[in-house]
Short mmCIF file of C-alpha atoms in Angstrom, two decimals:
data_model
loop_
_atom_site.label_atom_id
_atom_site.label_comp_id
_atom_site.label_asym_id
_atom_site.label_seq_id
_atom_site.Cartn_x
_atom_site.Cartn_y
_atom_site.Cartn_z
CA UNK I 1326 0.50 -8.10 -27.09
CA UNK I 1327 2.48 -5.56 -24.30
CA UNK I 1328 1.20 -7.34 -20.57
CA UNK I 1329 -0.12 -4.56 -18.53
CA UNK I 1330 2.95 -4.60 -15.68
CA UNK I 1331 2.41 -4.22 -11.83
CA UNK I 1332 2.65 -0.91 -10.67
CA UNK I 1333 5.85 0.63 -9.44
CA UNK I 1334 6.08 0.26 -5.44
CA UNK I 1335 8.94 2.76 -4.95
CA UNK I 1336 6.72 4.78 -2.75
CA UNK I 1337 3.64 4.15 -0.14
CA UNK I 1338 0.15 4.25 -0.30
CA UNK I 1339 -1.62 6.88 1.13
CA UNK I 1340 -3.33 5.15 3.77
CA UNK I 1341 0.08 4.04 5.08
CA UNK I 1342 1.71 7.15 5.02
CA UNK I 1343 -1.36 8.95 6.82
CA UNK I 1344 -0.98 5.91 9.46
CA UNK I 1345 2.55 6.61 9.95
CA UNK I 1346 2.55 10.21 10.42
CA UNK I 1347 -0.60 9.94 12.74
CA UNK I 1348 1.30 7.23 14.34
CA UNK I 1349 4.22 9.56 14.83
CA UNK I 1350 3.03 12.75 15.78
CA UNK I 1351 0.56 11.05 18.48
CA UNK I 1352 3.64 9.16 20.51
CA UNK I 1353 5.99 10.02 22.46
CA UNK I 1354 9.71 9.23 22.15
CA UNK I 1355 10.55 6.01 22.16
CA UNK I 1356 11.52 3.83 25.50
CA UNK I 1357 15.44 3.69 26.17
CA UNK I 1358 15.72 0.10 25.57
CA UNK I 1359 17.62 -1.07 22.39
CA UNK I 1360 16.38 -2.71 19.03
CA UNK I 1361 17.65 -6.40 21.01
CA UNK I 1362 15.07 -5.56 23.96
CA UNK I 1363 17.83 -4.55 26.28
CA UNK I 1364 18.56 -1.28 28.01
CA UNK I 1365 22.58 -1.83 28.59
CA UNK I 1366 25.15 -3.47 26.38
CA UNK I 1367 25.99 -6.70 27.92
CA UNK I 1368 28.78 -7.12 26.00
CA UNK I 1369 27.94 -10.42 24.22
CA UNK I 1370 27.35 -11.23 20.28
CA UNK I 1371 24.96 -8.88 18.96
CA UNK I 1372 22.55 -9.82 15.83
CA UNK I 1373 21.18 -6.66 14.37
CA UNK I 1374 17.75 -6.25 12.60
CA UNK I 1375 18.28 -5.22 9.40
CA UNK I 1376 14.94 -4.02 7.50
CA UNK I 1377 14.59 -2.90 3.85
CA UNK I 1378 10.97 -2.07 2.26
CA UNK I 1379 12.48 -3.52 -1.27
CA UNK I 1380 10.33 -6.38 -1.61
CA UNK I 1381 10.96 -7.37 -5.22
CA UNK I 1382 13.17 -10.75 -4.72
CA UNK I 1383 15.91 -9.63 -7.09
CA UNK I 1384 16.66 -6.26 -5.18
CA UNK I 1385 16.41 -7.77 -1.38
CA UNK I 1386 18.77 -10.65 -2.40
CA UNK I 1387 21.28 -8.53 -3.49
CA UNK I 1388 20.81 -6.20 -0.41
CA UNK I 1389 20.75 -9.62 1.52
CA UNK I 1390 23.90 -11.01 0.47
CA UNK I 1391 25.50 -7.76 0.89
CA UNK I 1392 25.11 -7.13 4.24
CA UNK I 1393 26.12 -10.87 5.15
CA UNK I 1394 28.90 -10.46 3.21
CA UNK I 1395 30.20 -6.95 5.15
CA UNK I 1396 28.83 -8.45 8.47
CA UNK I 1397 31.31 -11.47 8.25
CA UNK I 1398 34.46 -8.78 8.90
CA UNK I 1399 32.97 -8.08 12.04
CA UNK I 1400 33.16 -10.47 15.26
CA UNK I 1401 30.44 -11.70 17.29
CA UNK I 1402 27.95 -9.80 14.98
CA UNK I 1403 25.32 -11.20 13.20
CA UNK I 1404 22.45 -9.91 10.87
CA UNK I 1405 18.41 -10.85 10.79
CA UNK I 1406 17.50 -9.58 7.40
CA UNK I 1407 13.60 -8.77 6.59
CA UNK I 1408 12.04 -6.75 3.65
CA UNK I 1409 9.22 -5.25 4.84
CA UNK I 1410 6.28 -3.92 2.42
CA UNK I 1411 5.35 -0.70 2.20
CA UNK I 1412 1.53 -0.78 2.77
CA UNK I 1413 2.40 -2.22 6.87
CA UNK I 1414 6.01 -0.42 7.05
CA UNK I 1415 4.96 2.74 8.93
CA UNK I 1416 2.68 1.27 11.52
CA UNK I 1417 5.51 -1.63 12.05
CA UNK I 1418 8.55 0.47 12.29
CA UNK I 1419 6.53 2.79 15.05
CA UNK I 1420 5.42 -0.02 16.93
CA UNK I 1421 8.74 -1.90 17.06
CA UNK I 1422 10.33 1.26 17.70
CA UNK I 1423 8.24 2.18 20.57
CA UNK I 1424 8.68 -1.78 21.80
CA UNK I 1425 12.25 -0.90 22.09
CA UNK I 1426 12.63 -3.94 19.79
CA UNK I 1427 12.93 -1.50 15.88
CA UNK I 1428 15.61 -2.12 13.18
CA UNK I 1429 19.24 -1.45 13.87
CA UNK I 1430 19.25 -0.39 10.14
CA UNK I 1431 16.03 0.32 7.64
CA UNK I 1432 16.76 0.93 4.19
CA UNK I 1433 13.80 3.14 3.24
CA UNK I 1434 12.72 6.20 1.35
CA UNK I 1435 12.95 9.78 2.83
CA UNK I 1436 9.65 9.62 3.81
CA UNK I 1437 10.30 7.08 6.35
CA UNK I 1438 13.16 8.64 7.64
CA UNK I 1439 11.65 11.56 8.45
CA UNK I 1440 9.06 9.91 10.28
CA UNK I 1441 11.96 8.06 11.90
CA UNK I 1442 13.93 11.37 12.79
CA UNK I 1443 10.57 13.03 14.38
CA UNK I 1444 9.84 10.49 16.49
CA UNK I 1445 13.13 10.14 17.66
CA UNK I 1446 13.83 6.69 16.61
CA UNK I 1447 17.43 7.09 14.80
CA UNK I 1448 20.93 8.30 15.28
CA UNK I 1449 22.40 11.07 13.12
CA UNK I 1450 25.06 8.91 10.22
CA UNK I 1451 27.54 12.28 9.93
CA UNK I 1452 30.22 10.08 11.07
CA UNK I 1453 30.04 7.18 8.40
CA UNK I 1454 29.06 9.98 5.54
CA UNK I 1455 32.31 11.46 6.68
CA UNK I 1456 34.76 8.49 7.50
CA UNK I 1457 33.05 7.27 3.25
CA UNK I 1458 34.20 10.63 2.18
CA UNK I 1459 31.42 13.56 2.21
CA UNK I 1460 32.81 14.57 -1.14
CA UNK I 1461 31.70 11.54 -2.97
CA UNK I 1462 28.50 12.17 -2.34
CA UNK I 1463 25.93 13.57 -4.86
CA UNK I 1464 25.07 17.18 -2.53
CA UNK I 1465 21.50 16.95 -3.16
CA UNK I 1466 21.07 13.35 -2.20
CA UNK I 1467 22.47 14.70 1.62
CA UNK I 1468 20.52 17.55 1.37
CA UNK I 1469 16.99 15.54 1.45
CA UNK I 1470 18.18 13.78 5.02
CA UNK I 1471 19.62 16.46 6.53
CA UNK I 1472 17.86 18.52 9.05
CA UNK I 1473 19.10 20.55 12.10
CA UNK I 1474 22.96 20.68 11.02
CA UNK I 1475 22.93 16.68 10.79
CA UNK I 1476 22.49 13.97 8.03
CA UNK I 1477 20.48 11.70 9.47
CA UNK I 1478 20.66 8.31 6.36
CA UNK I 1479 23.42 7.48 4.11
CA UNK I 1480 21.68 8.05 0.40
CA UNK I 1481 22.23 4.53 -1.37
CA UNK I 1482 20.17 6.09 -4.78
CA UNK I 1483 17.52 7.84 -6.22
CA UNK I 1484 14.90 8.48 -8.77
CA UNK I 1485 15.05 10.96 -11.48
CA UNK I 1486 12.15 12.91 -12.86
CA UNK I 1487 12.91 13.76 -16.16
CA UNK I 1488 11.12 14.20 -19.92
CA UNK I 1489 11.45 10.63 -21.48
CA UNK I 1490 10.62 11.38 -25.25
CA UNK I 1491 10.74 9.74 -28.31
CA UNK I 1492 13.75 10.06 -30.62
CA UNK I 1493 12.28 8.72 -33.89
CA UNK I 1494 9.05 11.16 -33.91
CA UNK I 1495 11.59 14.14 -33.05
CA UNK I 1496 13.98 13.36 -36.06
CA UNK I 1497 10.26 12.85 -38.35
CA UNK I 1498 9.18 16.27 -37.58
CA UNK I 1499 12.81 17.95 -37.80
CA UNK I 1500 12.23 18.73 -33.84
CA UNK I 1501 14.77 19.68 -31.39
CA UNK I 1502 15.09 19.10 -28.08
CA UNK I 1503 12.69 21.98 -26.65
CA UNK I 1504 15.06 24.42 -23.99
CA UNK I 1505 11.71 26.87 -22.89
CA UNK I 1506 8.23 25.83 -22.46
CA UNK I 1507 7.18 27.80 -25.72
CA UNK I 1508 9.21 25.46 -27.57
CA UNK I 1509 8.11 22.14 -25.36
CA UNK I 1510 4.15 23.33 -26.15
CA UNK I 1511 4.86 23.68 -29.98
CA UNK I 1512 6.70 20.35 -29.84
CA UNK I 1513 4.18 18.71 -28.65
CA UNK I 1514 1.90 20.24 -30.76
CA UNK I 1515 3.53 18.92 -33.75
CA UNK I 1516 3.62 15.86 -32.18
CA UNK I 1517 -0.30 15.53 -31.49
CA UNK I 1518 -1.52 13.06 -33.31
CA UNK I 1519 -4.74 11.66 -31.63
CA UNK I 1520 -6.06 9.59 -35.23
CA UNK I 1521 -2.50 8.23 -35.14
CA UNK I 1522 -2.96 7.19 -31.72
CA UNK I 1523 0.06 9.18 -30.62
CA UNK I 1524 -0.68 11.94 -28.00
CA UNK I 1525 2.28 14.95 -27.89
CA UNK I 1526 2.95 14.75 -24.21
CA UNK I 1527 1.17 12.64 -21.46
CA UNK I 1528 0.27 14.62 -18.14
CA UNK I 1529 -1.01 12.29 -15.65
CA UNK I 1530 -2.68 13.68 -12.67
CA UNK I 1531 -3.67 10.56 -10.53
CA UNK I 1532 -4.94 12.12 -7.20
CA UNK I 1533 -2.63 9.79 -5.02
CA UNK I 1534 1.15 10.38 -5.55
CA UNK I 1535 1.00 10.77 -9.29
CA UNK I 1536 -0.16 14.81 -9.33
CA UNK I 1537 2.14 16.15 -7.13
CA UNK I 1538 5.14 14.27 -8.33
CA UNK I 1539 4.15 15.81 -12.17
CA UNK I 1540 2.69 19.05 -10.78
CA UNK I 1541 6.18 19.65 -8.57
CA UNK I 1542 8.21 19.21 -11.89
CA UNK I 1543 6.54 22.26 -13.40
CA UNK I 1544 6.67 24.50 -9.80
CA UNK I 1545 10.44 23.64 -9.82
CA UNK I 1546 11.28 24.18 -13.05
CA UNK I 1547 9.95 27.98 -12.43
CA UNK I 1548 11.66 28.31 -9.46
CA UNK I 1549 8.68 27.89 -7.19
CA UNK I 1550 9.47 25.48 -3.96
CA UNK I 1551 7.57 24.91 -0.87
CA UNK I 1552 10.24 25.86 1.70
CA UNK I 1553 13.33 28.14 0.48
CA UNK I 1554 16.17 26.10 0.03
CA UNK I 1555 18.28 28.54 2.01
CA UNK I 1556 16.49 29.66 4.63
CA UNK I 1557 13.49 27.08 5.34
CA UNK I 1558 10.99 29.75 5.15
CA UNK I 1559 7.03 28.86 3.84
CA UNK I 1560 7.67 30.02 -0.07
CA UNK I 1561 5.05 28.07 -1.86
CA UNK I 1562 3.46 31.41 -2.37
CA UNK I 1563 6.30 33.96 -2.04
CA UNK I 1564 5.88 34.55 -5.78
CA UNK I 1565 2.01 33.51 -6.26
CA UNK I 1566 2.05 34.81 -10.07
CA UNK I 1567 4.92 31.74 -11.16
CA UNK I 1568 3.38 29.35 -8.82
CA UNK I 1569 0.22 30.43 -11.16
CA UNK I 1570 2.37 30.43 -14.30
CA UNK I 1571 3.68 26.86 -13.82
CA UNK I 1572 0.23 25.60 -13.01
CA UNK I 1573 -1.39 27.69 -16.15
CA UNK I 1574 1.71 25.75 -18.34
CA UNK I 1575 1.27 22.67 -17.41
CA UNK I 1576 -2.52 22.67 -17.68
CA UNK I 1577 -2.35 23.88 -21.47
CA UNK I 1578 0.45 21.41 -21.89
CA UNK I 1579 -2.31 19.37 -21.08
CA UNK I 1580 -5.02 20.37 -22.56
CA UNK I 1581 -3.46 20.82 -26.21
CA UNK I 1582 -1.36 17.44 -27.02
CA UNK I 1583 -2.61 14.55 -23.81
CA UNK I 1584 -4.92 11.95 -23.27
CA UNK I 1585 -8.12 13.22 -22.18
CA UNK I 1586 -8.12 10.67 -19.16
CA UNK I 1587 -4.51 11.34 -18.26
CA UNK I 1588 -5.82 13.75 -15.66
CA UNK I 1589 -6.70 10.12 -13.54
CA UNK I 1590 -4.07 8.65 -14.87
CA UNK I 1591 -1.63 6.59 -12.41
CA UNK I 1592 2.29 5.41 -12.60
CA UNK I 1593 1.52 2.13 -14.76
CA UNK I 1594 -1.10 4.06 -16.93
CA UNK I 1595 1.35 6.53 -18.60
CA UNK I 1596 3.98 4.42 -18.43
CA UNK I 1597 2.08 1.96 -20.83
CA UNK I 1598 1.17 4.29 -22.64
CA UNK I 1599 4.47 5.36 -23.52
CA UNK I 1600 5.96 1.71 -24.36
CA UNK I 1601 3.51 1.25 -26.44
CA UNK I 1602 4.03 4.20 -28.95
CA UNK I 1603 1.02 5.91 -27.47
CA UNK I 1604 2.80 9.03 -26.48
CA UNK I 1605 5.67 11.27 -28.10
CA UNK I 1606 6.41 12.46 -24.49
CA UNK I 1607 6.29 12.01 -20.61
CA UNK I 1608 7.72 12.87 -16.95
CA UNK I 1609 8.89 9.83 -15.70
CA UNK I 1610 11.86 8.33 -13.53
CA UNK I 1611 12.98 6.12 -16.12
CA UNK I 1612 10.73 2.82 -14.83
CA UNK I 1613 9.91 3.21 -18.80
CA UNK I 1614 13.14 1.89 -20.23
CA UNK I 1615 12.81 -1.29 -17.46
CA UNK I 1616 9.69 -1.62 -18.82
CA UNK I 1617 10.40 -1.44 -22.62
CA UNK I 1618 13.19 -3.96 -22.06
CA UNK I 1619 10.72 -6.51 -20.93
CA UNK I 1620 7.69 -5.87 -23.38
CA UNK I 1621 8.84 -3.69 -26.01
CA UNK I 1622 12.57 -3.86 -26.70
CA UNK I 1623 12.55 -1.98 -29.74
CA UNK I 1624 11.18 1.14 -28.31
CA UNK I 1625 15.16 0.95 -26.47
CA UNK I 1626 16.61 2.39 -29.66
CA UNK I 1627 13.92 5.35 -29.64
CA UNK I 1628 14.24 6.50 -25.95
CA UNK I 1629 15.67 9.80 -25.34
CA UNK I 1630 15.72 12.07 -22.34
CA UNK I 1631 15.61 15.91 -21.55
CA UNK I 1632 15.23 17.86 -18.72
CA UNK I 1633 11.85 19.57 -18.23
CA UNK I 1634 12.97 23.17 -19.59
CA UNK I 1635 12.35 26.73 -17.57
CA UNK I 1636 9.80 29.00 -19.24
CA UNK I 1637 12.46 30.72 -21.16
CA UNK I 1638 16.00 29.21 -22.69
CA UNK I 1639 17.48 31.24 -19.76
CA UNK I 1640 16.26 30.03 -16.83
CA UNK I 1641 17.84 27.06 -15.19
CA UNK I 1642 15.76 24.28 -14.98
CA UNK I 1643 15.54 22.19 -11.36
CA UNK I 1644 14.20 18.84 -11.05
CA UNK I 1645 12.48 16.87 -8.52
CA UNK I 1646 13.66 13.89 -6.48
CA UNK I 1647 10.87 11.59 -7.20
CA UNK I 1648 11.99 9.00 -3.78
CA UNK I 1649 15.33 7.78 -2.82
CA UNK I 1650 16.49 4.91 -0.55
CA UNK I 1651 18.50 5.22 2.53
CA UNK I 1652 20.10 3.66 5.76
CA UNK I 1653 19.22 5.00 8.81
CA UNK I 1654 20.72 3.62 11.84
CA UNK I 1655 18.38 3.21 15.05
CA UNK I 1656 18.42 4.46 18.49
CA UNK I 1657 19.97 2.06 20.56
CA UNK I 1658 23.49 1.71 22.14
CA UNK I 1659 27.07 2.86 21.35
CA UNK I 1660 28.52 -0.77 20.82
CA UNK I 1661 25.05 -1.93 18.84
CA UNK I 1662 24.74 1.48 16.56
CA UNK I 1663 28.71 1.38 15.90
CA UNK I 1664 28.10 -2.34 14.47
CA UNK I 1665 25.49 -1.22 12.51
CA UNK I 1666 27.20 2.05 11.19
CA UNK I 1667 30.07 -0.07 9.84
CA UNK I 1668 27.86 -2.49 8.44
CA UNK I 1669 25.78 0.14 6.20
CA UNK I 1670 29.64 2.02 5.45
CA UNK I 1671 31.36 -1.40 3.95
CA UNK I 1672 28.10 -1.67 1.54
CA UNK I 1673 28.74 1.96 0.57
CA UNK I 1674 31.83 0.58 -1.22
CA UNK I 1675 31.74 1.50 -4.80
CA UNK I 1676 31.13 -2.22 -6.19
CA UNK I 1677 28.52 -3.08 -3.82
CA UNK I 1678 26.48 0.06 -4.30
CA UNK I 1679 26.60 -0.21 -8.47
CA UNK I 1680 25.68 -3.80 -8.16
CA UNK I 1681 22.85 -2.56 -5.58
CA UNK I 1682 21.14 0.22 -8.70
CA UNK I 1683 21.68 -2.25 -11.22
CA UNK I 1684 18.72 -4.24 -9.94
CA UNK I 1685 16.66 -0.92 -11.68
CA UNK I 1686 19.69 0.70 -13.96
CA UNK I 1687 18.88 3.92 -14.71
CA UNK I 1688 15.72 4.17 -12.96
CA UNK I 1689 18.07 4.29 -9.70
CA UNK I 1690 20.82 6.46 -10.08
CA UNK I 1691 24.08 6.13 -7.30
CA UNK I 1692 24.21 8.79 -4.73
CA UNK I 1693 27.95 8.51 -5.05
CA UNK I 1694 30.32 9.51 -7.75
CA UNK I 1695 32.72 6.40 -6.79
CA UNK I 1696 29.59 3.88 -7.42
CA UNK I 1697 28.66 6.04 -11.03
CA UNK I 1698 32.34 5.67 -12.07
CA UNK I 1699 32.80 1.99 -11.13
CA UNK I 1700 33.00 -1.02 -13.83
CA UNK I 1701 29.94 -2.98 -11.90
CA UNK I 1702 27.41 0.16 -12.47
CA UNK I 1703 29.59 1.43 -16.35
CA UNK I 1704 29.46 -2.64 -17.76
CA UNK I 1705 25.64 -2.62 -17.18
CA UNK I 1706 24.49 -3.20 -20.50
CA UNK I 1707 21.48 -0.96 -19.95
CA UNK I 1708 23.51 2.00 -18.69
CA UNK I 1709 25.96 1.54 -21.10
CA UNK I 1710 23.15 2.09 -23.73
CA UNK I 1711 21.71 5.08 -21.88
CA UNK I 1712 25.17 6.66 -20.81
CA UNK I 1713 24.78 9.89 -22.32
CA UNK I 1714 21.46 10.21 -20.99
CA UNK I 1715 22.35 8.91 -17.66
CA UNK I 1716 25.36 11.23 -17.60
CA UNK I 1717 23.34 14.42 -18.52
CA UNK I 1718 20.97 13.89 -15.80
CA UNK I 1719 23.63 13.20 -13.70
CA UNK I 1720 25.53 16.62 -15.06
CA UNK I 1721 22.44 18.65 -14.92
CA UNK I 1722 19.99 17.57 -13.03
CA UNK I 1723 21.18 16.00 -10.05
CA UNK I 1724 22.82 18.95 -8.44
CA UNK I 1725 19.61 21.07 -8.66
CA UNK I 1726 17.02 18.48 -7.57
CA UNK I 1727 14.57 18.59 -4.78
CA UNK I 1728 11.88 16.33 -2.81
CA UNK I 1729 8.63 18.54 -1.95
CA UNK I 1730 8.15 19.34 1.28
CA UNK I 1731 12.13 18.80 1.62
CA UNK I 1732 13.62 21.72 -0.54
CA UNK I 1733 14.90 22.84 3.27
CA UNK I 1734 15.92 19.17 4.15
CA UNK I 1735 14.01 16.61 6.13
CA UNK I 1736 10.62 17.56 6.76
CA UNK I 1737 7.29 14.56 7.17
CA UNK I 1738 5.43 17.40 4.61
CA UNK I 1739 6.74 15.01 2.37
CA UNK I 1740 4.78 12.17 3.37
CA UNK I 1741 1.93 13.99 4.47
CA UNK I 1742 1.46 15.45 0.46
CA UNK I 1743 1.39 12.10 -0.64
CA UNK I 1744 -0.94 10.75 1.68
CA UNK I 1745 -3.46 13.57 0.79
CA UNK I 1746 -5.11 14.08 -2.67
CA UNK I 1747 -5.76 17.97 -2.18
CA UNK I 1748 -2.80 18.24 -5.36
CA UNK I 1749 -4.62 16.04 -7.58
CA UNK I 1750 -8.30 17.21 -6.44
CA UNK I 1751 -8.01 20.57 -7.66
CA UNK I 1752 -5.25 20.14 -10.48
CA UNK I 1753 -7.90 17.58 -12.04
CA UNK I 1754 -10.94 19.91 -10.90
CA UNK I 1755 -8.88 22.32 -13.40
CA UNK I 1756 -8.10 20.13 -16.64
CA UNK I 1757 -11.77 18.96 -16.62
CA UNK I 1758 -12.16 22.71 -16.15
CA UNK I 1759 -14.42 23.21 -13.15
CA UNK I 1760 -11.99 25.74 -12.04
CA UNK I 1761 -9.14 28.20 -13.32
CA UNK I 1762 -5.29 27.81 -12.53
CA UNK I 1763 -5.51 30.52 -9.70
CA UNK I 1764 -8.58 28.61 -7.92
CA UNK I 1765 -6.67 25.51 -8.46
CA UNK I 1766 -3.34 26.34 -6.86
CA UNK I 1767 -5.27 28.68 -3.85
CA UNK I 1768 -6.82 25.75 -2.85
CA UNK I 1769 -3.68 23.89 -2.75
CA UNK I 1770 -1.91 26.26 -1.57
CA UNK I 1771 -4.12 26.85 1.84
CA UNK I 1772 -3.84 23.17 2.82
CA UNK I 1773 -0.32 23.20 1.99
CA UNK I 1774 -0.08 25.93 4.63
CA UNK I 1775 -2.58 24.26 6.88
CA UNK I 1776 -0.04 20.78 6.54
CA UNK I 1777 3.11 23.13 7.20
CA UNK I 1778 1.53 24.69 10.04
CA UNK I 1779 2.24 28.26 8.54
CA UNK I 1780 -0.29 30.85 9.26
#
């Protein structure tokens, strides 16, 4: 029998976002003293604080051992390493901040950095992006921290969203992989098989988190974002009939070839769901194939993976960044935030950062092409079986992907949709169908612009 796994804590809990921001936006900027409690640089050893909200053993070891490693070249500097969980992360970082007593370096999602960056916590990193080489980077990995001409985290990696299908049940039916959403909804069609216990494609719609991370894939892939990319304007509803479209879609998607109760449906639900052979399709990050390694290893052979496809063959499809992890570097003082800076820039070396995603291969993908192309992250065994999907995602999705709330860089919108359940409310209002597709996104669509502060 498949164990029913823990869910996935890449992300934070409503409550502690809401916390955080509230925390944030309530304070004003932090005191002058540094992260060691002191307002000048004495000149003495420093020991840096050094905060990641990985908890799972496996991933703060390595993260651990790294940074004593790269701390050892410097002199007189030490490192006190803590991973600190997401449900008390917010409220801690603000407080500590505010103490004048916060990490010298926090390896944490976007989310936190933006909180970070608004409350004026953090140093811009421009200078160890550059002296790494900017170049290496994957663009749209910067993009998500940058804000006001400035990057302001080094990307370590990042989550995919992508269509995780099954390879066996395609070959079956003679099905290829679907390139517009007419094709995708006859796919799935084909694919329905609720007396077989196989459902064509799973679209959950948990309230918390889950709807706007599946509802964002279908906005994105018909060109509808919350802020323009370019210019940072409002643009949720600069084209209400697609917004409308890609909420219709994904609705009927839905409605013809998912689980009934998908529309409550959280990250471990679908997920198991999948594993198990209970669904021909799904938007996921790729937690699935981590998961099918440890409870159903012969699914491996059957896993393939597609981006979600525009409503026609022509358009090009655009993903979402489902949460990355960062450094950011805290306020403090030249000689304390230099230490720290070349701490976080020796563990962007290529070995140390593919050794870093392996803990969750190709769930986490490297935000640097030196760290994809390097024989620690290549001679995983699970990357090496999913290197063609891994490198199509990385080919085609990676350069077009986008965080809500971010499309314009750093922005706590982010945060702030995942803390609320007005996505989920009326998307799941919809599929039990209390309301239409219009109604659904209008409603979303004023407290988006009530979040945003847009009139």
């Amino acid at each position: 029998m498949l164990r029913r796994p823990p869910r996935a804590r890449h992300t934070l809990t409503a409550a502690a976002v809401a916390g955080a921001l509230a925390l944030t936006s309530a304070c004003a900027p932090p005191s002058a003293k540094s992260p060691g409690g002191s307002a000048a640089d004495n000149g003495g050893p420093i020991k840096l604080t050094f905060w990641t909200n990985l908890t799972v053993k496996a991933q703060a070891d390595v993260i651990k051992q790294q940074a004593d490693q790269c701390v050892a070249k410097q002199t007189d500097v030490s490192v006190a390493f803590e991973a600190v969980p997401f449900d008390s992360m917010y409220p801690k970082m603000v407080t500590a901040f505010r103490a004048g007593n916060g990490p010298d370096i926090m390896n944490t999602i976007e989310g936190g950095v933006a909180a970070a960056q608004a409350g004026d916590y953090i140093v811009p990193v421009d200078d160890v992006v550059d002296k790494h080489g900017r170049d290496d980077f994957v663009g749209s990995f910067l993009h998500a921290v940058g804000k006001d001409g400035k990057t302001w985290a080094v990307p370590d990696w990042a989550l995919h969203q992508e269509v995780y299908y099954r390879k066996d049940l395609f070959a079956a039916k003679g099905i290829k992989v679907p390139t517009s959403w007419s094709e995708l909804l006859t796919a799935a069609k084909a694919l329905d098989n609720p007396a077989g216990g196989v459902r064509g494609f799973s679209v959950p719609m948990a309230s918390a988190l889950v709807a706007p991370q599946t509802y964002y894939q279908f906005l994105y892939a018909n060109g509808v974002h919350t802020f323009d990319p370019k210019t940072g304007a409002y643009a949720l509803d600069k084209d209400k009939a697609k917004a409308v479209e890609a909420t219709q879609f994904m609705l009927d998607l839905y409605k013809a070839a998912s689980q009934p109760e998908s529309r409550t449906w959280a990250w471990t639900d679908f997920r198991t769901a999948f594993v198990q052979g209970k669904s021909a399709m799904t938007l996921d990050f790729g937690a699935v194939v981590g998961m099918a390694n440890e409870q159903n290893p012969s699914m491996l052979d059957n896993i393939g993976v597609f981006q979600l496809p525009g409503p026609t063959t022509e358009a090009k499809p655009q993903g979402s960044l489902g949460g990355g992890y960062f450094y950011m570097i805290g306020k403090s003082n030249d000689r304390r935030q230099q230490a720290a800076k070349d701490l976080v820039g020796c563990m962007m070396q290529a070995d140390l950062q593919a050794a870093r995603v392996n803990t969750r291969p190709v769930f986490a993908l490297p935000a640097t092409n030196s760290a994809a192309r390097s024989a620690v992250y290549t001679g995983n065994p699970t990357v090496q079986k999913f290197a063609e999907q891994v490198q199509t995602i990385r080919d085609k999705s990676l350069p077009e992907w986008y965080r809500y709330g971010m499309e314009a860089g750093l922005n706590p919108l982010a945060g702030q949709i995942e803390a609320t359940t007005f996505v989920g409310d009326n998307l799941q209002a919809a599929a039990a169908g209390n309301q239409t597709a219009e109604q659904a996104f209008d409603k979303i669509n004023t407290e988006m612009k009530r979040l945003a502060k847009v009139s």
